[in-house]
Short mmCIF file of N, CA, C and O in Angstrom, two decimals:
data_model
loop_
_atom_site.label_atom_id
_atom_site.label_comp_id
_atom_site.label_asym_id
_atom_site.label_seq_id
_atom_site.Cartn_x
_atom_site.Cartn_y
_atom_site.Cartn_z
N UNK S 229 0.90 -1.22 0.07
CA UNK S 229 0.05 0.12 -0.29
C UNK S 229 0.88 1.38 -0.07
O UNK S 229 1.83 1.23 0.66
N UNK S 230 0.42 2.02 -0.90
CA UNK S 230 1.14 3.59 -1.17
C UNK S 230 0.41 4.71 -0.07
O UNK S 230 -0.70 4.75 -0.35
N UNK S 231 0.79 5.25 0.81
CA UNK S 231 0.36 6.46 1.50
C UNK S 231 0.97 7.73 1.60
O UNK S 231 2.16 7.89 1.58
N UNK S 232 0.18 8.84 1.48
CA UNK S 232 0.64 10.20 1.20
C UNK S 232 -0.20 11.07 2.29
O UNK S 232 -1.15 10.77 2.54
N UNK S 233 0.58 12.25 2.46
CA UNK S 233 -0.10 13.33 3.21
C UNK S 233 -0.05 14.42 2.58
O UNK S 233 0.84 14.50 1.93
N UNK S 234 -1.06 15.37 2.50
CA UNK S 234 -0.89 16.48 1.96
C UNK S 234 -1.42 17.63 3.12
O UNK S 234 -2.30 17.42 3.60
N UNK S 235 -0.66 18.68 3.41
CA UNK S 235 -1.07 19.87 4.09
C UNK S 235 -1.18 20.83 3.43
O UNK S 235 -0.29 21.34 2.66
N UNK S 236 -2.60 21.37 3.50
CA UNK S 236 -2.96 22.60 2.80
C UNK S 236 -2.70 23.63 3.59
O UNK S 236 -3.57 23.54 4.78
N UNK S 237 -2.35 25.11 3.15
CA UNK S 237 -2.56 26.08 4.00
C UNK S 237 -3.78 26.84 3.44
O UNK S 237 -3.05 27.49 2.16
N UNK S 238 -4.61 27.20 3.63
CA UNK S 238 -5.56 27.95 3.11
C UNK S 238 -5.32 29.36 3.21
O UNK S 238 -4.75 30.09 4.28
N UNK S 239 -5.91 30.20 2.41
CA UNK S 239 -5.93 31.76 2.61
C UNK S 239 -6.89 31.84 3.84
O UNK S 239 -7.83 31.19 3.91
N UNK S 240 -6.81 32.93 4.72
CA UNK S 240 -7.62 33.14 5.98
C UNK S 240 -9.16 33.02 5.70
O UNK S 240 -9.53 33.69 4.57
N UNK S 241 -9.61 31.94 6.43
CA UNK S 241 -10.98 32.08 6.44
C UNK S 241 -11.43 30.87 5.30
O UNK S 241 -12.92 30.99 5.04
N UNK S 242 -10.86 30.41 4.37
CA UNK S 242 -11.23 29.75 3.05
C UNK S 242 -11.06 28.42 3.07
O UNK S 242 -11.28 27.45 2.29
N UNK S 243 -10.81 27.88 4.45
CA UNK S 243 -10.59 26.35 4.59
C UNK S 243 -11.89 25.45 4.24
O UNK S 243 -11.57 24.75 3.33
N UNK S 244 -12.82 25.85 4.84
CA UNK S 244 -14.11 25.00 4.75
C UNK S 244 -14.60 25.06 3.32
O UNK S 244 -14.99 24.24 2.75
N UNK S 245 -14.50 26.30 2.70
CA UNK S 245 -14.98 26.78 1.24
C UNK S 245 -13.94 25.69 0.35
O UNK S 245 -14.87 25.54 -0.49
N UNK S 246 -12.88 25.82 0.67
CA UNK S 246 -12.23 24.81 -0.40
C UNK S 246 -12.66 23.48 -0.37
O UNK S 246 -12.95 22.69 -1.66
N UNK S 247 -12.83 22.97 0.70
CA UNK S 247 -13.49 21.52 0.71
C UNK S 247 -14.95 21.57 -0.12
O UNK S 247 -15.15 20.39 -0.78
N UNK S 248 -15.59 22.21 0.50
CA UNK S 248 -16.88 22.41 -0.14
C UNK S 248 -16.95 22.46 -1.57
O UNK S 248 -17.81 21.85 -2.22
N UNK S 249 -16.26 23.41 -2.06
CA UNK S 249 -16.16 23.30 -3.66
C UNK S 249 -15.36 22.31 -4.39
O UNK S 249 -16.21 21.99 -5.40
N UNK S 250 -14.58 21.55 -3.74
CA UNK S 250 -14.20 20.38 -4.06
C UNK S 250 -15.30 19.23 -4.34
O UNK S 250 -15.44 18.43 -5.20
N UNK S 251 -16.18 19.24 -3.21
CA UNK S 251 -17.16 18.21 -3.11
C UNK S 251 -18.15 18.64 -4.09
O UNK S 251 -18.89 17.97 -4.66
N UNK S 252 -18.45 19.97 -4.12
CA UNK S 252 -19.64 20.51 -4.92
C UNK S 252 -19.42 20.14 -6.59
O UNK S 252 -20.20 19.69 -7.10
N UNK S 253 -18.05 20.15 -6.93
CA UNK S 253 -17.95 19.51 -8.16
C UNK S 253 -17.63 18.26 -8.57
O UNK S 253 -17.19 18.13 -9.55
N UNK S 254 -17.83 17.36 -7.53
CA UNK S 254 -17.80 16.14 -7.63
C UNK S 254 -16.34 15.46 -7.65
O UNK S 254 -15.88 14.12 -7.71
N UNK S 255 -15.24 16.38 -7.48
CA UNK S 255 -13.83 15.86 -7.34
C UNK S 255 -13.53 14.75 -6.22
O UNK S 255 -13.08 13.79 -6.58
N UNK S 256 -14.11 15.11 -4.95
CA UNK S 256 -13.92 14.01 -4.11
C UNK S 256 -14.41 12.79 -4.39
O UNK S 256 -14.04 11.78 -4.25
N UNK S 257 -15.71 12.68 -4.96
CA UNK S 257 -16.17 11.31 -5.12
C UNK S 257 -15.65 10.82 -6.30
O UNK S 257 -15.41 9.33 -6.28
N UNK S 258 -15.29 11.66 -7.12
CA UNK S 258 -14.36 10.89 -8.33
C UNK S 258 -13.08 10.36 -8.12
O UNK S 258 -12.61 9.04 -8.52
N UNK S 259 -12.43 11.07 -7.19
CA UNK S 259 -11.11 10.32 -6.51
C UNK S 259 -11.30 9.27 -5.76
O UNK S 259 -10.77 8.08 -6.21
N UNK S 260 -12.36 9.12 -4.96
CA UNK S 260 -12.57 8.07 -4.22
C UNK S 260 -12.95 6.75 -4.96
O UNK S 260 -12.96 5.60 -4.63
N UNK S 261 -13.70 7.05 -6.28
CA UNK S 261 -14.16 6.09 -7.12
C UNK S 261 -12.91 5.54 -8.07
O UNK S 261 -13.07 4.38 -8.86
N UNK S 262 -11.76 6.23 -8.14
CA UNK S 262 -10.71 5.84 -8.90
C UNK S 262 -10.10 4.22 -8.55
O UNK S 262 -10.12 3.84 -7.66
N UNK S 263 -9.68 3.61 -9.49
CA UNK S 263 -9.06 2.49 -9.47
C UNK S 263 -7.87 2.44 -8.66
O UNK S 263 -7.20 3.53 -8.76
N UNK S 264 -7.85 1.59 -7.55
CA UNK S 264 -6.79 1.66 -6.91
C UNK S 264 -6.70 2.60 -5.41
O UNK S 264 -5.94 2.61 -4.50
N UNK S 265 -7.86 3.32 -5.08
CA UNK S 265 -7.94 4.25 -4.18
C UNK S 265 -8.40 3.67 -2.83
O UNK S 265 -9.63 3.11 -3.12
N UNK S 266 -7.84 3.70 -1.77
CA UNK S 266 -8.23 2.97 -0.64
C UNK S 266 -9.00 4.17 0.44
O UNK S 266 -9.99 3.65 0.96
N UNK S 267 -8.19 5.13 0.43
CA UNK S 267 -8.80 6.33 1.14
C UNK S 267 -8.20 7.69 0.87
O UNK S 267 -7.42 7.79 0.14
N UNK S 268 -9.13 8.37 0.84
CA UNK S 268 -8.92 9.83 0.28
C UNK S 268 -9.77 10.75 1.22
O UNK S 268 -11.06 11.26 0.93
N UNK S 269 -9.13 11.35 2.29
CA UNK S 269 -9.88 11.65 3.35
C UNK S 269 -9.49 13.40 3.98
O UNK S 269 -8.10 13.26 4.11
N UNK S 270 -10.23 14.31 3.96
CA UNK S 270 -9.77 15.48 4.64
C UNK S 270 -10.08 15.76 6.14
O UNK S 270 -10.91 15.14 6.51
N UNK S 271 -9.02 16.38 6.80
CA UNK S 271 -9.37 16.79 8.17
C UNK S 271 -8.73 18.12 8.54
O UNK S 271 -7.82 18.74 7.98
N UNK S 272 -9.51 18.79 9.07
CA UNK S 272 -9.38 20.20 9.67
C UNK S 272 -8.35 20.31 11.06
O UNK S 272 -8.67 19.38 11.94
N UNK S 273 -7.59 21.10 10.77
CA UNK S 273 -6.76 21.33 12.11
C UNK S 273 -7.57 21.83 13.20
O UNK S 273 -8.07 23.00 12.92
N UNK S 274 -7.38 21.42 14.59
CA UNK S 274 -7.90 21.92 15.63
C UNK S 274 -7.19 23.43 16.04
O UNK S 274 -7.87 24.13 16.66
N UNK S 275 -5.96 23.15 15.67
CA UNK S 275 -4.95 24.23 16.27
C UNK S 275 -5.06 25.47 15.23
O UNK S 275 -4.91 26.53 15.62
N UNK S 276 -4.93 25.11 13.73
CA UNK S 276 -4.56 26.15 13.04
C UNK S 276 -6.21 26.31 11.90
O UNK S 276 -6.50 25.29 11.15
N UNK S 277 -6.65 27.20 12.06
CA UNK S 277 -7.98 27.63 11.47
C UNK S 277 -7.77 27.53 9.59
O UNK S 277 -8.79 27.62 9.17
N UNK S 278 -6.52 27.62 9.18
CA UNK S 278 -6.21 27.68 7.81
C UNK S 278 -5.67 26.34 7.41
O UNK S 278 -5.18 26.47 6.33
N UNK S 279 -5.67 25.38 8.30
CA UNK S 279 -4.96 24.13 7.72
C UNK S 279 -5.69 23.04 7.52
O UNK S 279 -6.71 22.72 8.46
N UNK S 280 -5.57 22.35 6.39
CA UNK S 280 -6.43 21.16 6.25
C UNK S 280 -5.19 20.01 5.87
O UNK S 280 -4.20 20.10 5.31
N UNK S 281 -5.53 18.65 6.42
CA UNK S 281 -4.77 17.62 6.32
C UNK S 281 -5.39 16.73 5.44
O UNK S 281 -6.67 16.51 5.64
N UNK S 282 -4.91 16.33 4.20
CA UNK S 282 -5.49 15.38 3.45
C UNK S 282 -4.63 13.78 3.39
O UNK S 282 -3.43 14.02 3.46
N UNK S 283 -5.34 12.82 3.79
CA UNK S 283 -4.63 11.57 3.85
C UNK S 283 -5.21 10.72 2.73
O UNK S 283 -6.38 10.62 2.46
N UNK S 284 -4.26 10.05 1.75
CA UNK S 284 -4.28 9.29 0.60
C UNK S 284 -3.71 7.85 0.92
O UNK S 284 -2.81 7.83 1.45
N UNK S 285 -4.47 6.84 0.57
CA UNK S 285 -4.04 5.49 0.51
C UNK S 285 -4.45 4.74 -0.81
O UNK S 285 -5.60 5.22 -1.18
N UNK S 286 -3.44 4.46 -1.51
CA UNK S 286 -3.61 3.78 -2.80
C UNK S 286 -2.91 2.20 -2.63
O UNK S 286 -2.17 1.81 -2.01
N UNK S 287 -3.51 1.54 -3.64
CA UNK S 287 -3.04 0.24 -3.63
C UNK S 287 -1.47 0.13 -4.16
O UNK S 287 -0.91 -0.77 -3.54
N UNK S 288 -1.00 1.14 -4.78
CA UNK S 288 0.32 1.26 -5.31
C UNK S 288 0.75 2.50 -5.86
O UNK S 288 -0.14 3.37 -5.74
N UNK S 289 2.00 2.94 -5.55
CA UNK S 289 2.27 4.18 -6.04
C UNK S 289 1.77 4.49 -7.31
O UNK S 289 1.71 5.62 -7.69
N UNK S 290 2.11 3.73 -8.06
CA UNK S 290 1.55 3.65 -9.67
C UNK S 290 -0.05 4.10 -9.68
O UNK S 290 -0.28 4.89 -10.70
N UNK S 291 -0.85 3.79 -9.02
CA UNK S 291 -2.11 4.14 -8.84
C UNK S 291 -2.39 5.65 -8.48
O UNK S 291 -3.06 6.17 -9.21
N UNK S 292 -1.33 5.87 -7.60
CA UNK S 292 -1.48 7.44 -7.15
C UNK S 292 -0.89 8.14 -8.44
O UNK S 292 -1.55 9.27 -8.55
N UNK S 293 -0.03 7.79 -8.91
CA UNK S 293 0.62 8.65 -10.12
C UNK S 293 -0.31 8.81 -11.40
O UNK S 293 -0.41 9.77 -11.75
N UNK S 294 -1.09 7.78 -11.37
CA UNK S 294 -2.13 7.65 -12.31
C UNK S 294 -3.34 8.56 -12.08
O UNK S 294 -3.73 9.43 -12.69
N UNK S 295 -3.51 8.68 -10.76
CA UNK S 295 -4.57 9.83 -10.27
C UNK S 295 -4.03 11.27 -10.26
O UNK S 295 -4.86 11.96 -10.82
N UNK S 296 -3.23 11.37 -10.47
CA UNK S 296 -2.50 12.99 -10.56
C UNK S 296 -2.64 13.38 -11.70
O UNK S 296 -2.72 14.57 -12.09
N UNK S 297 -2.75 12.64 -12.66
CA UNK S 297 -2.97 13.07 -14.11
C UNK S 297 -4.50 13.02 -14.75
O UNK S 297 -4.76 12.92 -15.69
N UNK S 298 -5.57 12.66 -13.77
CA UNK S 298 -6.79 12.86 -14.11
C UNK S 298 -7.31 14.02 -14.34
O UNK S 298 -6.83 15.13 -13.58
N UNK S 299 -8.28 14.26 -15.28
CA UNK S 299 -8.95 15.60 -15.48
C UNK S 299 -9.25 16.30 -14.31
O UNK S 299 -9.31 17.56 -14.08
N UNK S 300 -9.95 15.58 -13.49
CA UNK S 300 -10.74 16.09 -12.08
C UNK S 300 -9.27 16.83 -11.18
O UNK S 300 -9.79 17.58 -10.58
N UNK S 301 -8.18 16.14 -11.38
CA UNK S 301 -6.99 16.57 -10.55
C UNK S 301 -6.82 17.96 -11.00
O UNK S 301 -6.30 19.04 -10.46
N UNK S 302 -6.69 18.15 -12.47
CA UNK S 302 -6.44 19.30 -13.05
C UNK S 302 -7.31 20.49 -12.37
O UNK S 302 -6.98 21.42 -12.33
N UNK S 303 -8.63 20.02 -12.49
CA UNK S 303 -9.57 20.83 -12.15
C UNK S 303 -9.47 21.33 -10.69
O UNK S 303 -9.53 22.63 -10.24
N UNK S 304 -8.79 20.59 -9.64
CA UNK S 304 -8.54 20.72 -8.36
C UNK S 304 -7.70 21.74 -8.11
O UNK S 304 -7.59 22.69 -7.42
N UNK S 305 -6.72 21.59 -8.95
CA UNK S 305 -5.37 22.46 -8.95
C UNK S 305 -5.77 23.82 -9.44
O UNK S 305 -5.38 24.70 -8.83
N UNK S 306 -6.67 24.15 -10.37
CA UNK S 306 -7.30 25.31 -10.48
C UNK S 306 -7.97 25.79 -9.53
O UNK S 306 -7.72 27.11 -9.14
N UNK S 307 -8.85 25.48 -8.67
CA UNK S 307 -9.40 25.74 -7.81
C UNK S 307 -8.88 25.93 -6.57
O UNK S 307 -8.77 27.00 -5.92
N UNK S 308 -7.43 25.28 -6.41
CA UNK S 308 -6.56 25.49 -5.41
C UNK S 308 -6.17 27.08 -5.44
O UNK S 308 -5.73 27.67 -4.45
N UNK S 309 -6.01 27.52 -6.53
CA UNK S 309 -5.60 28.86 -6.67
C UNK S 309 -6.41 30.12 -5.91
O UNK S 309 -5.89 31.13 -5.53
N UNK S 310 -7.63 29.71 -5.94
CA UNK S 310 -8.64 30.86 -5.11
C UNK S 310 -8.64 30.41 -3.53
O UNK S 310 -9.10 31.38 -2.89
N UNK S 311 -8.07 29.29 -3.38
CA UNK S 311 -8.18 29.00 -1.75
C UNK S 311 -6.96 28.73 -0.91
O UNK S 311 -6.92 28.87 0.28
N UNK S 312 -6.16 28.13 -1.76
CA UNK S 312 -5.03 27.52 -0.93
C UNK S 312 -3.45 28.46 -1.18
O UNK S 312 -3.42 28.86 -2.35
N UNK S 313 -2.70 28.73 -0.16
CA UNK S 313 -1.71 29.49 -0.28
C UNK S 313 -0.45 28.63 -0.40
O UNK S 313 0.69 28.94 -1.19
N UNK S 314 -0.27 27.42 0.40
CA UNK S 314 0.78 26.35 0.12
C UNK S 314 0.17 25.18 0.56
O UNK S 314 -0.77 24.89 1.02
N UNK S 315 0.99 24.02 -0.19
CA UNK S 315 0.86 22.63 -0.29
C UNK S 315 2.14 22.00 0.27
O UNK S 315 3.25 22.12 -0.68
N UNK S 316 2.13 21.17 1.25
CA UNK S 316 3.21 20.25 1.65
C UNK S 316 2.82 18.83 1.54
O UNK S 316 1.82 18.89 1.86
N UNK S 317 3.62 18.11 0.82
CA UNK S 317 3.30 16.74 0.33
C UNK S 317 4.40 15.82 0.85
O UNK S 317 5.71 16.08 1.13
N UNK S 318 4.03 14.42 1.61
CA UNK S 318 5.13 13.72 2.00
C UNK S 318 4.38 12.46 2.04
O UNK S 318 3.39 12.09 2.07
N UNK S 319 5.21 11.22 2.01
CA UNK S 319 4.93 9.89 2.23
C UNK S 319 5.01 9.31 3.89
O UNK S 319 5.68 9.91 4.38
N UNK S 320 4.30 8.45 3.96
CA UNK S 320 4.43 7.86 5.16
C UNK S 320 3.94 6.38 5.36
O UNK S 320 3.42 5.87 4.31
N UNK S 321 4.51 5.64 6.34
CA UNK S 321 4.36 4.07 6.51
C UNK S 321 3.88 4.01 7.81
O UNK S 321 4.12 4.64 8.93
N UNK S 322 2.73 2.96 8.00
CA UNK S 322 2.40 2.64 9.27
C UNK S 322 3.04 1.39 9.59
O UNK S 322 3.45 0.45 9.13
N UNK S 323 3.13 1.43 10.76
CA UNK S 323 3.83 0.35 11.36
C UNK S 323 2.62 -0.61 12.36
O UNK S 323 1.81 -0.15 12.72
N UNK S 324 2.58 -1.90 12.19
CA UNK S 324 1.68 -2.74 12.85
C UNK S 324 2.16 -3.37 13.96
O UNK S 324 3.19 -3.55 14.16
#
């Protein structure tokens, strides 16, 4: 399994609006329906009112790489311009 996290820093007061716009355009549902998607979930920071954490889990890194090339992801990148100041991405492993 391949897991990544994405930390989005939104423009002040635009955190919830970003997620709502992505949901409204069907992007979240399209990602979750992609082949190989195990988890695609957003979380709000309790400490920072402008921070969003996205957790993604894919069957493989190849599935995630195909995911980022999808047309709905191009649309999400366009939407980000109005809502997101910065994006930090990383991989992580869970130990059992």
